XYZ file of C-alpha atoms in Angstrom:
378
model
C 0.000 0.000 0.000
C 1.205 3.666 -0.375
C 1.163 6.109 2.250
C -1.806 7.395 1.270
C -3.898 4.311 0.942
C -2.724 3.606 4.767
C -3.831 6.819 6.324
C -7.126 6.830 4.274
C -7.844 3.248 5.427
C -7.045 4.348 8.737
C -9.675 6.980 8.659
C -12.092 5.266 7.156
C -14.723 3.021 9.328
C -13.187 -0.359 8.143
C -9.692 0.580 9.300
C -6.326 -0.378 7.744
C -4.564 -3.877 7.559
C -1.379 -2.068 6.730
C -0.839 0.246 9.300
C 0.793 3.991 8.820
C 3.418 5.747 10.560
C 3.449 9.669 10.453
C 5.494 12.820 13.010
C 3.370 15.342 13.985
C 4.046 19.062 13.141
C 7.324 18.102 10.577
C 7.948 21.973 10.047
C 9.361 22.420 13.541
C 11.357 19.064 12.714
C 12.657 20.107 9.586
C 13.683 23.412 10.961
C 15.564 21.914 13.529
C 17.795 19.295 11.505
C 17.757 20.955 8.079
C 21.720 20.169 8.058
C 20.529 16.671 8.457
C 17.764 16.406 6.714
C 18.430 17.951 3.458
C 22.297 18.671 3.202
C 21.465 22.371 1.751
C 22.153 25.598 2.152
C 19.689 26.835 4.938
C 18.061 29.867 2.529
C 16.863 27.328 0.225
C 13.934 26.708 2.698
C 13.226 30.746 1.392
C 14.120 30.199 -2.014
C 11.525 31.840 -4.005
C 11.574 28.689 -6.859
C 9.958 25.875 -7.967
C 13.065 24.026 -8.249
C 15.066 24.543 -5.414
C 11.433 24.526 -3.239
C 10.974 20.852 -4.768
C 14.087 19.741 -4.287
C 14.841 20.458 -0.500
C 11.323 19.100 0.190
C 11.583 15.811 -1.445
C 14.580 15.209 0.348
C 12.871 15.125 3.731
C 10.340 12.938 2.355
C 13.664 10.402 1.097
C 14.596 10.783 4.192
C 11.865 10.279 6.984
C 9.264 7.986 5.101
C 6.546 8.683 6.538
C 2.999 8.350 4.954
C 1.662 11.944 4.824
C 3.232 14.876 3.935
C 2.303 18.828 4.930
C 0.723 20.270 1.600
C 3.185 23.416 0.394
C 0.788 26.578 -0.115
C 4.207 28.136 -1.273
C 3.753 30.108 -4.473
C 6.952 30.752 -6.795
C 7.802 34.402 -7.687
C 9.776 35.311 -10.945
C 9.811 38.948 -10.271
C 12.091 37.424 -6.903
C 15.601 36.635 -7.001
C 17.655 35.613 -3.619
C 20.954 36.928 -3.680
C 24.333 35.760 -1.304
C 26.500 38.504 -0.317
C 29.198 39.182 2.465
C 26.622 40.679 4.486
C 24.259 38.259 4.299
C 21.221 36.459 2.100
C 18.965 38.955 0.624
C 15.681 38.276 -1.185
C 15.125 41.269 -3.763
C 12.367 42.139 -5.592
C 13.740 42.823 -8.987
C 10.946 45.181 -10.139
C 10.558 47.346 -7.294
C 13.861 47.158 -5.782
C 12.654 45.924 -2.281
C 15.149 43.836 -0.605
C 14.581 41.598 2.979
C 17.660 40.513 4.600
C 16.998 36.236 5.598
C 17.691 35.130 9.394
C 18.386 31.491 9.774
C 15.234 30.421 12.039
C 16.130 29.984 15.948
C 16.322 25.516 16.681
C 14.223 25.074 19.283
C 11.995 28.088 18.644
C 10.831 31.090 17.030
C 12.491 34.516 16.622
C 10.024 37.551 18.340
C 7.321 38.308 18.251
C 6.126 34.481 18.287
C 8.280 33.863 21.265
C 6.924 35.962 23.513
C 4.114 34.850 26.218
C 1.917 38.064 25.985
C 1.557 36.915 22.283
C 1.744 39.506 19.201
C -0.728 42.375 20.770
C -0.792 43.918 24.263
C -4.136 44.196 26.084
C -6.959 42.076 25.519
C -9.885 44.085 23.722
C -12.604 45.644 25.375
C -14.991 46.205 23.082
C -16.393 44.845 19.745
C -14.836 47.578 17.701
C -11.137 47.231 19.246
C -11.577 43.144 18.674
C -12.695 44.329 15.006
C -9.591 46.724 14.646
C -7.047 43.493 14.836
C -8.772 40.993 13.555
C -9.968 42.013 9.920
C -13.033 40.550 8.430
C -11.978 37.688 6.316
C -13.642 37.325 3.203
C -15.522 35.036 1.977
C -12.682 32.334 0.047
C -13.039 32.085 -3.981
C -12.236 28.597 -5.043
C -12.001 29.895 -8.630
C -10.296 32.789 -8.089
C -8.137 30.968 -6.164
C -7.293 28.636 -9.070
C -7.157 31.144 -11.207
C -4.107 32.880 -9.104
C -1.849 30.158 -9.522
C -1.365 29.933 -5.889
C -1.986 26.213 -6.019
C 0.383 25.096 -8.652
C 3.241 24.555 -6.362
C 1.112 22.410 -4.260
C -0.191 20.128 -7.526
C 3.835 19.886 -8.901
C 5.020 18.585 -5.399
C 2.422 16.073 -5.364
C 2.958 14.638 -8.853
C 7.005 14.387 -7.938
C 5.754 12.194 -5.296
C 3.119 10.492 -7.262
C 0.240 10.577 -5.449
C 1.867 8.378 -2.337
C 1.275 10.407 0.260
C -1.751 11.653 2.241
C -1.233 15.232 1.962
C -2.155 17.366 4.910
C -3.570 21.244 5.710
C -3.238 22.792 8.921
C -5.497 25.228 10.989
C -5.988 25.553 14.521
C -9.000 26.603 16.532
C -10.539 30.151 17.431
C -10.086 29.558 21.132
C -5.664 28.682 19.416
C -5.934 32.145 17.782
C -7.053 33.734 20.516
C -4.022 32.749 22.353
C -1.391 33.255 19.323
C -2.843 36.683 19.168
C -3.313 37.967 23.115
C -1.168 35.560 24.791
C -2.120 32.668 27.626
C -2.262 35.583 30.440
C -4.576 37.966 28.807
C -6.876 35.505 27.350
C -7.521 33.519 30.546
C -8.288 36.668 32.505
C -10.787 37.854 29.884
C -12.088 35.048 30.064
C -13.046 35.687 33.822
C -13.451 39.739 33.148
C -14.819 39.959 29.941
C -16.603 36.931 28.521
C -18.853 38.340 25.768
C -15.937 39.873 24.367
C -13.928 36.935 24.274
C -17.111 35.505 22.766
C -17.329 37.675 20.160
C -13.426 37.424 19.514
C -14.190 33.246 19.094
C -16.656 34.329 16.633
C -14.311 36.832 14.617
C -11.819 34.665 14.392
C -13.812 31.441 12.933
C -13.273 33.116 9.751
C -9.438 32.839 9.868
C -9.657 29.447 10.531
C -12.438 28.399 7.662
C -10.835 30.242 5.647
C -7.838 27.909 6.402
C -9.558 25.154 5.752
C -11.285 26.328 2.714
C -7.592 26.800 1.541
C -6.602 23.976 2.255
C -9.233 22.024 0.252
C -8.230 24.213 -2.924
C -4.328 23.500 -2.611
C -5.852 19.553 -2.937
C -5.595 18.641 0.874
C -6.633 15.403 1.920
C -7.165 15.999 5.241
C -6.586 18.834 8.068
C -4.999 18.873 10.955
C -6.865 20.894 13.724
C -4.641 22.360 16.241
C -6.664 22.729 19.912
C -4.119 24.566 22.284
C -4.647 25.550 25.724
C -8.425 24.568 25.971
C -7.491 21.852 28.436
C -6.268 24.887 31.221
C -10.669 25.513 31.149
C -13.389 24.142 32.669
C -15.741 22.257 31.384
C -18.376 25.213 30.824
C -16.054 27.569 28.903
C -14.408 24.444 26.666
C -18.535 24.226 25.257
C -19.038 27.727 25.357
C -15.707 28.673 23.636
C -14.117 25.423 21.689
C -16.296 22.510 21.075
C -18.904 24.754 19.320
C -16.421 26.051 16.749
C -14.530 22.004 16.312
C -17.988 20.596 15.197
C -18.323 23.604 12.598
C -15.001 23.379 11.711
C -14.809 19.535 11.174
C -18.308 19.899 9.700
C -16.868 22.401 6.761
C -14.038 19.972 6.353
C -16.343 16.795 5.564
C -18.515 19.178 3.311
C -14.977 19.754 1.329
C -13.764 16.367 0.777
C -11.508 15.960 3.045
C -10.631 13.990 6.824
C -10.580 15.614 10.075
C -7.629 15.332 12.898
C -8.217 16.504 16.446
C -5.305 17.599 17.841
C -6.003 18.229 21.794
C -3.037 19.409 23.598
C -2.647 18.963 27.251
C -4.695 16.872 29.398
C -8.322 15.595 28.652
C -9.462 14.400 31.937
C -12.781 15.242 32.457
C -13.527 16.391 28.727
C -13.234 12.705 27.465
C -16.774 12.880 25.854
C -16.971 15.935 24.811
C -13.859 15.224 22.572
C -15.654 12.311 21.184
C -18.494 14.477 20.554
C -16.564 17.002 18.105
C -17.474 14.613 14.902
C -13.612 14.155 13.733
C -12.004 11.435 11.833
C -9.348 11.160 14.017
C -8.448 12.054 17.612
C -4.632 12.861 18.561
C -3.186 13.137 22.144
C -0.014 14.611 23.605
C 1.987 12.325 25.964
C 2.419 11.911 29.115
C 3.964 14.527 30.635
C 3.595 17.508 32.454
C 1.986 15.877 35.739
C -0.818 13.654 33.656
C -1.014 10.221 32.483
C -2.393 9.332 29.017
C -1.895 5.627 27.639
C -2.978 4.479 24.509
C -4.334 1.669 26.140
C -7.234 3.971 28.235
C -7.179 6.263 24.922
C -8.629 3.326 22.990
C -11.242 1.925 25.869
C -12.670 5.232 25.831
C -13.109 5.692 22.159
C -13.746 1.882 21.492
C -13.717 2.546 17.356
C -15.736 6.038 17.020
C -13.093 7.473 15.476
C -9.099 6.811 14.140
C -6.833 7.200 17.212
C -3.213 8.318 16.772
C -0.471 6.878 18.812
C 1.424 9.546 21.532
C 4.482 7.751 21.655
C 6.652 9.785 23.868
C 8.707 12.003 21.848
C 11.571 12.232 24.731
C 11.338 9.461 26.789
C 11.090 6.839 23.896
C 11.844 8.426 20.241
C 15.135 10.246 21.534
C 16.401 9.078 24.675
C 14.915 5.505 24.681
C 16.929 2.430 23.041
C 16.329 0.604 19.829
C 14.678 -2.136 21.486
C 12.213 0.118 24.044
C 11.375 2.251 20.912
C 10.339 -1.271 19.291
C 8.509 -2.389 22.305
C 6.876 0.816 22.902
C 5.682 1.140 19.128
C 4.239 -2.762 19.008
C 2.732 -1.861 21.907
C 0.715 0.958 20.586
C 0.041 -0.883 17.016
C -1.790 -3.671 19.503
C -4.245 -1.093 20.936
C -4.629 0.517 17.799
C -5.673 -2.828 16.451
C -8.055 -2.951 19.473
C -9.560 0.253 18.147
C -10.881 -1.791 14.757
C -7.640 -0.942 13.441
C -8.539 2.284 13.247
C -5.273 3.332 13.321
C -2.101 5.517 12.423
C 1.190 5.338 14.803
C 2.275 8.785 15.986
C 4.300 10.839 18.139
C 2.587 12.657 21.184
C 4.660 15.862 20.714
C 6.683 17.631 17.520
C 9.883 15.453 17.255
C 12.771 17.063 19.377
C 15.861 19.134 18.214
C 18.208 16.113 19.758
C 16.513 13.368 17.558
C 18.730 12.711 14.380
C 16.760 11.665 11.475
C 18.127 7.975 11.436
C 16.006 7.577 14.525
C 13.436 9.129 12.938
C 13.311 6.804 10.390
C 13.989 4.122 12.155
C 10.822 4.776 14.030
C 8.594 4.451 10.843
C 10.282 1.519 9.788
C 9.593 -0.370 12.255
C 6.112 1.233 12.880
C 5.458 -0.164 8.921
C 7.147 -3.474 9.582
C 4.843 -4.566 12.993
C 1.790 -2.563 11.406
C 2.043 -4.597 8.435
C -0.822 -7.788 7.951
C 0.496 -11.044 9.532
């Protein structure tokens, strides 16, 4: 089976025989180890061609084999050339003379102002107007107009160099995720408390950034989406149904109307929310670790969901992927595949957490070969 016929049999209600191994959030990996990973100049991950775009991305793929891949919504520009000087790597726009100076991304995280707690603005809003100030109305998304910019062309090339063999992903996250990558963890928790219409209406505002993600997503030829739930497990109960699980069923609602599969991504622990995560409609639900002062085992992760939906593994991404030896990360990975096969083989074999800057990629791939070899039939 290819890569793709694995993670769509996983999703689907029959389940897979041949079992699928996949990392979660590759970007961070691939910043981390591009040395490793693709044995090219850093800028290239900038470069503003086809060629040099396709080429550094099909060399991860060589090199981790796993069975999806994150869709590119990378667009080539011929009016930009990238230029190497003493002083630096410049990209320069040759028609209006514009130049941007490149900085190598940080390993481990994000240059400012992504790094910072408070997130990107100061002050949570206190009225409608100031939420409607910084977060625009987002129009409605033109699938033709879309198509007609080019914009997906990238995304189609990519996907015919790999021919069709992997399950290609989109990414969005969740209003109640935006809220916090906008206002930061401090400000939006006390709103919450202070302020809760406003933080309602904020939810509201930003559903549009995150269908029109989606929608996106389904017009660069997405399989599937990965929804990104951060910090929702840090509220109760009553705020998680006032301010997240309405917005998860519309958003995995829009992405069954568009063709495509539905991850669930919860971060952090889900004790006491167990059935309201099974009540969000996804394909798929995905689980962190544990870590942090909670437990989650695949084994209880299965007995709760008993087949309702795909599970993912949450092999631990420390413990186990980096720090664990060849014959733990064996045992640890058969061990999942058995409860996944408990779970109607409903089924793909994951990491809880992004893969960490210490893990070289021969571990890496060691981890989905061996995840394909024990997931294969018997």
């Amino acid at each position: 089976m290819t890569g793709r016929e694995r993670i769509e049999a996983a999703l689907s209600p029959d389940g897979a025989r041949d079992l699928g191994a996949v990392i979660c959030y590759e970007g961070i990996y691939i910043r981390d180890r591009w040395d490793d990973l693709t044995g090219l100049p850093w800028w290239y991950r900038h470069a503003p061609d086809a060629a040099r775009q396709l080429e550094w991305r099909l060399r991860v793929v060589s090199r981790l084999r796993q069975d999806w891949v994150a869709l590119p919504s990378f667009s080539p520009r011929a009016d930009v050339v990238l230029e190497e000087r003493p002083g630096g790597v410049f990209l320069v726009n040759e028609v209006s003379g514009e130049e941007r100076k490149l900085e190598r991304e940080i390993v481990g995280g994000w240059h400012e102002p992504y790094a910072r707690s408070v997130g990107i603005n100061i002050g949570f809003p206190e009225s409608r107007e100031q939420v409607d100030e910084r977060v625009p109305l987002t129009s409605d998304f033109d699938p033709v107009a879309f198509s007609a910019s080019g914009r997906g062309q990238f995304a189609d090339a990519f996907m015919q160099a790999l021919d069709g063999g992997l399950f290609p992903m989109g990414y969005a996250a969740t209003p109640y995720s935006e809220l916090y990558m906008q206002w930061g963890f401090e400000e939006v928790m006390v709103s919450i408390a202070e302020r809760p219409a406003i933080v309602d209406y904020a939810c509201e505002r930003l559903m549009g950034v995150c269908l029109h993600r989606v929608r996106e997503a389904a017009a660069l030829g997405a399989a599937g989406v990965w929804l990104e739930d951060c910090m929702s497990d840090m509220i109760g109960r009553r705020a998680f149904e006032r301010l997240n699980l309405p917005y998860l069923r519309r958003l995995v609602d829009e992405i069954r109307a568009l063709g495509m599969k539905s991850v669930h991504y919860f971060c952090g622990n889900p004790a006491g929310k167990w059935d309201l995560l099974l009540s969000t409609g996804a394909d798929a639900l995905s689980l962190e670790e544990s870590k942090k002062g909670f437990e989650i085992d695949i084994e209880e992760i299965v007995d709760r969901v008993q087949g309702r939906c795909a599970v993912l593994g949450n092999l631990d991404a420390v413990g186990v992927l980096e720090r664990g030896t060849d014959e733990a990360l064996r045992a640890e990975i058969a061990r999942q595949i058995r409860a996944g096969r408990r779970n109607g083989s409903r089924f793909i074999m994951s990491i809880g957490s992004p893969v960490t800057p210490g893990t070289p990629p021969e571990r890496v791939r060691l981890y989905t070969d061996l995840a394909h070899d024990l997931g294969a039939p018997g």
